[in-house]
Amino acid sequence: MTAGRLADVVRRNRRTFAGEPLRSATVRRALVLIVILLAAVALVACGKDEPVTRAGTTTGGSGSATMATTAATAATATAPVQPRSTRDGCKAVAAPKPAANPNRRRSRQRLRAKRRYTAVIRTNCGTIKIRLDVKRAPKTTASFAGLARNKFFDGLTFHRIAKPGGNDYVIQGGDPLGTGDGGPGYTVVEPPPKGTRYRHYVVAMAKTQTEQPGTSGSQFFIVTAKEAPLDPDYALLGKVVGGKNTVRRIAALPTDPAAEAPLDPVVMRSVRIRSSKRG
């Protein structure tokens, strides 16, 4: 359609239809349609001389924009699910990408000492239940529960399976970066009681060697040895009360010995806090 014929359409639509003036909304819709048609004509006229690649993109400026959009789409796409390297009892899942904005505000909501709180961690290897030690670690447990309520842990991994010399030691997770370097953007300091021992299935919070005793963010570890020979510097979180077979399954997974990382992803699909009355 030429520009002259489009102009005639505009003039015709400004007139009456069946003896009644057109409503303003109808006129606006007609004008919008005409503008779209004009734009389409212009694009066809300008695009004819653009060479097109096999991928369907042009080699000129508009092609660069198309390629940039394609790259952005690929960057945000979900990683494909890869078959697991061994038959380990875990479901195959895609490896999650690092969290883009992991920082959170610390929850000020305290847990009630007269209630029992259990963290239910659902993973692709099974479910783990951790009874939070509110009495001995009120600050640490409240922080963990706050992160769980905000779904901070959903989609994070158990990024570390430590078994020095082939012996069980700990499994560690809760890092939004998946490298052992991440956290929620804040820390809580609550030294454990004197004489604390990290025995089988005890759950405590990880920290760096330079941080003061009792410092915690979001990373936690579950002791898989009979007892981990650690100084009482790590804030207590609680103890595994359900899903011990899942803990053993994760601890037995093959790893990269240098990085202590599992060869296949172990993903926390969700972490939820259940509350009940003490018996």
XYZ file of C-alpha atoms in Angstrom:
279
model
C 0.000 0.000 0.000
C 1.411 3.405 -1.015
C 1.598 6.425 1.224
C -1.068 8.159 -0.903
C -3.541 5.304 -0.484
C -2.859 5.195 3.269
C -3.623 8.912 3.413
C -6.955 8.259 1.671
C -7.731 5.638 4.333
C -7.055 8.227 7.022
C -9.353 10.717 5.358
C -12.114 8.126 4.921
C -11.906 7.101 8.583
C -12.366 10.675 9.671
C -15.787 10.725 8.039
C -19.018 9.317 9.326
C -20.053 5.688 9.113
C -23.730 4.778 8.520
C -24.707 8.383 9.157
C -23.038 8.555 12.659
C -19.719 10.137 13.662
C -17.030 7.566 14.537
C -16.153 7.311 18.201
C -12.767 8.781 19.136
C -11.551 5.380 20.320
C -12.342 3.892 16.898
C -10.418 6.669 15.187
C -7.439 6.110 17.473
C -7.431 2.399 16.704
C -7.560 3.116 12.971
C -4.686 5.574 13.254
C -2.599 3.076 15.225
C -3.238 0.449 12.524
C -2.165 2.866 9.829
C 1.042 3.784 11.647
C 1.879 0.076 12.010
C 1.272 -0.467 8.280
C 3.490 2.471 7.385
C 6.240 1.123 9.659
C 5.966 -2.294 8.042
C 6.288 -0.792 4.581
C 9.365 1.138 5.685
C 10.981 -1.949 7.234
C 10.417 -4.029 4.120
C 11.889 -1.298 1.938
C 14.950 -0.887 4.186
C 15.583 -4.559 4.793
C 15.745 -5.887 1.261
C 19.429 -5.123 0.706
C 20.565 -6.574 4.077
C 22.416 -9.878 3.643
C 21.039 -12.596 5.911
C 23.153 -15.222 7.647
C 22.193 -18.884 8.009
C 21.186 -18.115 11.572
C 18.622 -15.678 10.240
C 20.363 -12.498 11.435
C 21.558 -9.625 9.326
C 25.182 -8.566 9.142
C 24.396 -4.883 9.594
C 23.430 -2.879 12.659
C 20.079 -4.592 13.122
C 21.864 -7.951 12.935
C 24.183 -6.941 15.787
C 21.189 -6.127 17.928
C 19.649 -9.498 17.112
C 22.836 -11.316 18.054
C 23.058 -9.374 21.316
C 19.475 -10.330 22.157
C 20.205 -13.960 21.347
C 23.267 -13.914 23.586
C 21.284 -12.381 26.428
C 18.595 -15.034 26.054
C 21.204 -17.797 26.097
C 22.789 -16.343 29.236
C 19.511 -16.485 31.146
C 18.431 -19.897 29.870
C 18.348 -22.813 32.282
C 21.320 -25.136 32.028
C 20.435 -28.495 30.472
C 19.977 -31.477 32.741
C 22.903 -33.871 32.401
C 22.723 -37.576 33.262
C 24.429 -38.384 36.537
C 27.850 -39.961 36.276
C 26.935 -42.824 38.632
C 23.816 -44.583 39.872
C 23.837 -42.900 43.251
C 20.158 -42.695 44.146
C 19.932 -38.978 43.310
C 17.771 -37.489 40.577
C 19.446 -35.740 37.666
C 18.996 -31.967 37.885
C 20.477 -28.949 36.161
C 23.398 -27.262 37.855
C 22.104 -23.936 39.225
C 23.813 -20.680 38.382
C 25.225 -18.356 41.079
C 22.648 -16.051 42.634
C 22.657 -12.636 40.989
C 21.723 -10.718 44.153
C 22.159 -12.856 47.264
C 22.184 -10.071 49.861
C 19.371 -10.131 52.390
C 18.367 -8.179 55.468
C 18.828 -10.029 58.700
C 15.581 -11.209 60.191
C 14.819 -9.786 63.637
C 12.153 -12.367 64.349
C 13.155 -14.563 67.262
C 12.203 -18.187 67.660
C 10.167 -19.092 70.720
C 11.968 -21.264 73.235
C 8.752 -23.108 74.093
C 8.320 -24.402 70.545
C 10.217 -26.957 68.474
C 11.574 -25.904 65.087
C 12.645 -28.274 62.326
C 14.305 -27.308 59.048
C 13.105 -29.581 56.259
C 15.618 -29.642 53.398
C 14.348 -31.276 50.212
C 17.134 -32.170 47.784
C 17.392 -34.199 44.593
C 19.027 -36.888 46.752
C 16.283 -37.025 49.383
C 15.000 -35.072 52.393
C 16.960 -34.038 55.491
C 15.356 -32.827 58.724
C 17.356 -30.694 61.146
C 16.104 -29.904 64.655
C 17.203 -26.328 65.360
C 18.956 -25.804 68.694
C 17.046 -22.685 69.711
C 18.017 -22.949 73.361
C 21.796 -22.950 72.851
C 21.907 -20.882 69.665
C 18.951 -18.445 69.582
C 20.617 -15.894 67.271
C 22.016 -18.415 64.804
C 18.800 -20.399 64.520
C 16.693 -17.245 64.128
C 18.929 -16.045 61.295
C 18.781 -19.413 59.527
C 15.005 -19.589 59.911
C 14.645 -16.063 58.553
C 16.646 -16.948 55.447
C 14.579 -20.098 54.970
C 11.316 -18.151 55.285
C 12.563 -15.823 52.540
C 13.392 -18.875 50.371
C 17.069 -17.920 50.347
C 18.243 -21.532 50.230
C 15.897 -22.692 47.472
C 18.003 -23.736 44.485
C 21.340 -23.615 46.332
C 23.627 -26.612 46.528
C 25.725 -28.786 48.747
C 28.897 -27.577 47.097
C 31.393 -29.391 49.314
C 31.746 -33.040 50.308
C 34.860 -33.338 52.432
C 36.295 -36.793 52.980
C 40.050 -36.473 53.541
C 41.858 -39.719 52.838
C 38.545 -41.235 51.766
C 37.100 -40.864 55.259
C 33.790 -39.118 55.932
C 34.122 -35.648 57.425
C 31.421 -33.072 56.530
C 29.036 -32.040 53.773
C 28.581 -28.304 53.332
C 25.987 -26.129 51.594
C 24.071 -22.867 51.668
C 26.398 -20.752 49.534
C 24.534 -18.588 46.979
C 27.656 -18.545 44.802
C 28.276 -22.270 45.023
C 31.996 -21.752 45.593
C 32.323 -21.483 49.368
C 32.847 -17.717 49.180
C 29.271 -16.457 49.314
C 26.797 -15.440 51.977
C 23.625 -13.427 52.640
C 25.389 -10.067 52.940
C 25.465 -10.042 56.756
C 26.894 -12.109 59.586
C 25.731 -13.167 63.027
C 28.148 -13.772 65.895
C 27.173 -16.300 68.538
C 30.015 -18.427 69.961
C 28.951 -21.979 70.800
C 28.899 -23.154 74.412
C 32.256 -24.116 75.856
C 33.099 -27.737 75.374
C 31.010 -28.053 72.221
C 31.903 -31.146 70.198
C 31.001 -31.691 66.573
C 29.814 -35.270 66.563
C 28.020 -37.341 63.963
C 25.018 -35.497 62.430
C 25.656 -32.272 64.342
C 24.906 -29.252 62.123
C 26.957 -26.082 62.527
C 27.684 -22.918 60.595
C 30.780 -22.519 58.445
C 33.128 -19.552 58.719
C 36.542 -18.446 57.509
C 39.635 -18.911 59.636
C 39.983 -15.155 60.070
C 36.446 -14.597 61.375
C 35.871 -14.621 65.098
C 34.423 -17.706 66.788
C 30.696 -18.129 66.314
C 30.490 -16.056 63.122
C 27.931 -17.290 60.617
C 26.250 -16.272 57.402
C 24.289 -18.824 55.393
C 26.733 -21.698 54.880
C 26.287 -24.708 57.130
C 27.831 -28.148 57.434
C 26.651 -31.542 58.603
C 29.211 -33.744 60.330
C 29.432 -37.121 58.594
C 32.342 -38.491 60.647
C 31.897 -40.003 64.091
C 33.370 -36.759 65.344
C 35.044 -33.878 63.536
C 38.187 -32.753 65.391
C 37.282 -29.064 65.357
C 37.817 -26.370 67.953
C 34.533 -25.028 69.398
C 34.602 -22.035 67.058
C 31.638 -22.846 64.852
C 28.155 -21.642 65.715
C 25.691 -24.419 66.411
C 22.590 -24.812 64.285
C 21.150 -28.142 65.414
C 21.212 -31.844 64.666
C 19.888 -34.151 61.966
C 16.764 -35.937 63.210
C 15.483 -37.299 59.907
C 16.883 -38.301 56.552
C 20.180 -39.642 57.836
C 20.205 -41.998 54.864
C 20.107 -38.921 52.609
C 23.108 -37.459 54.442
C 24.981 -40.731 53.946
C 23.984 -40.811 50.273
C 25.341 -37.317 49.682
C 28.520 -38.046 51.637
C 29.177 -41.093 49.432
C 28.946 -39.203 46.127
C 32.053 -39.058 43.921
C 33.908 -35.763 44.108
C 36.711 -33.779 42.573
C 39.383 -34.397 45.231
C 41.082 -31.062 44.646
C 37.939 -28.958 45.074
C 35.975 -31.371 47.304
C 33.034 -30.649 44.993
C 30.557 -33.327 43.920
C 30.860 -34.369 40.290
C 27.081 -34.065 39.912
C 24.981 -31.280 41.471
C 23.264 -31.766 44.819
C 20.539 -29.140 44.859
C 18.363 -27.975 47.739
C 14.997 -27.654 46.082
C 13.495 -26.056 49.167
C 14.214 -25.374 52.827
C 11.191 -24.829 55.052
C 10.814 -24.350 58.804
C 8.196 -26.354 60.648
C 7.071 -25.337 64.130
C 5.370 -27.505 66.700
C 4.651 -27.558 70.400
C 7.156 -29.235 72.657
C 5.956 -32.537 74.020
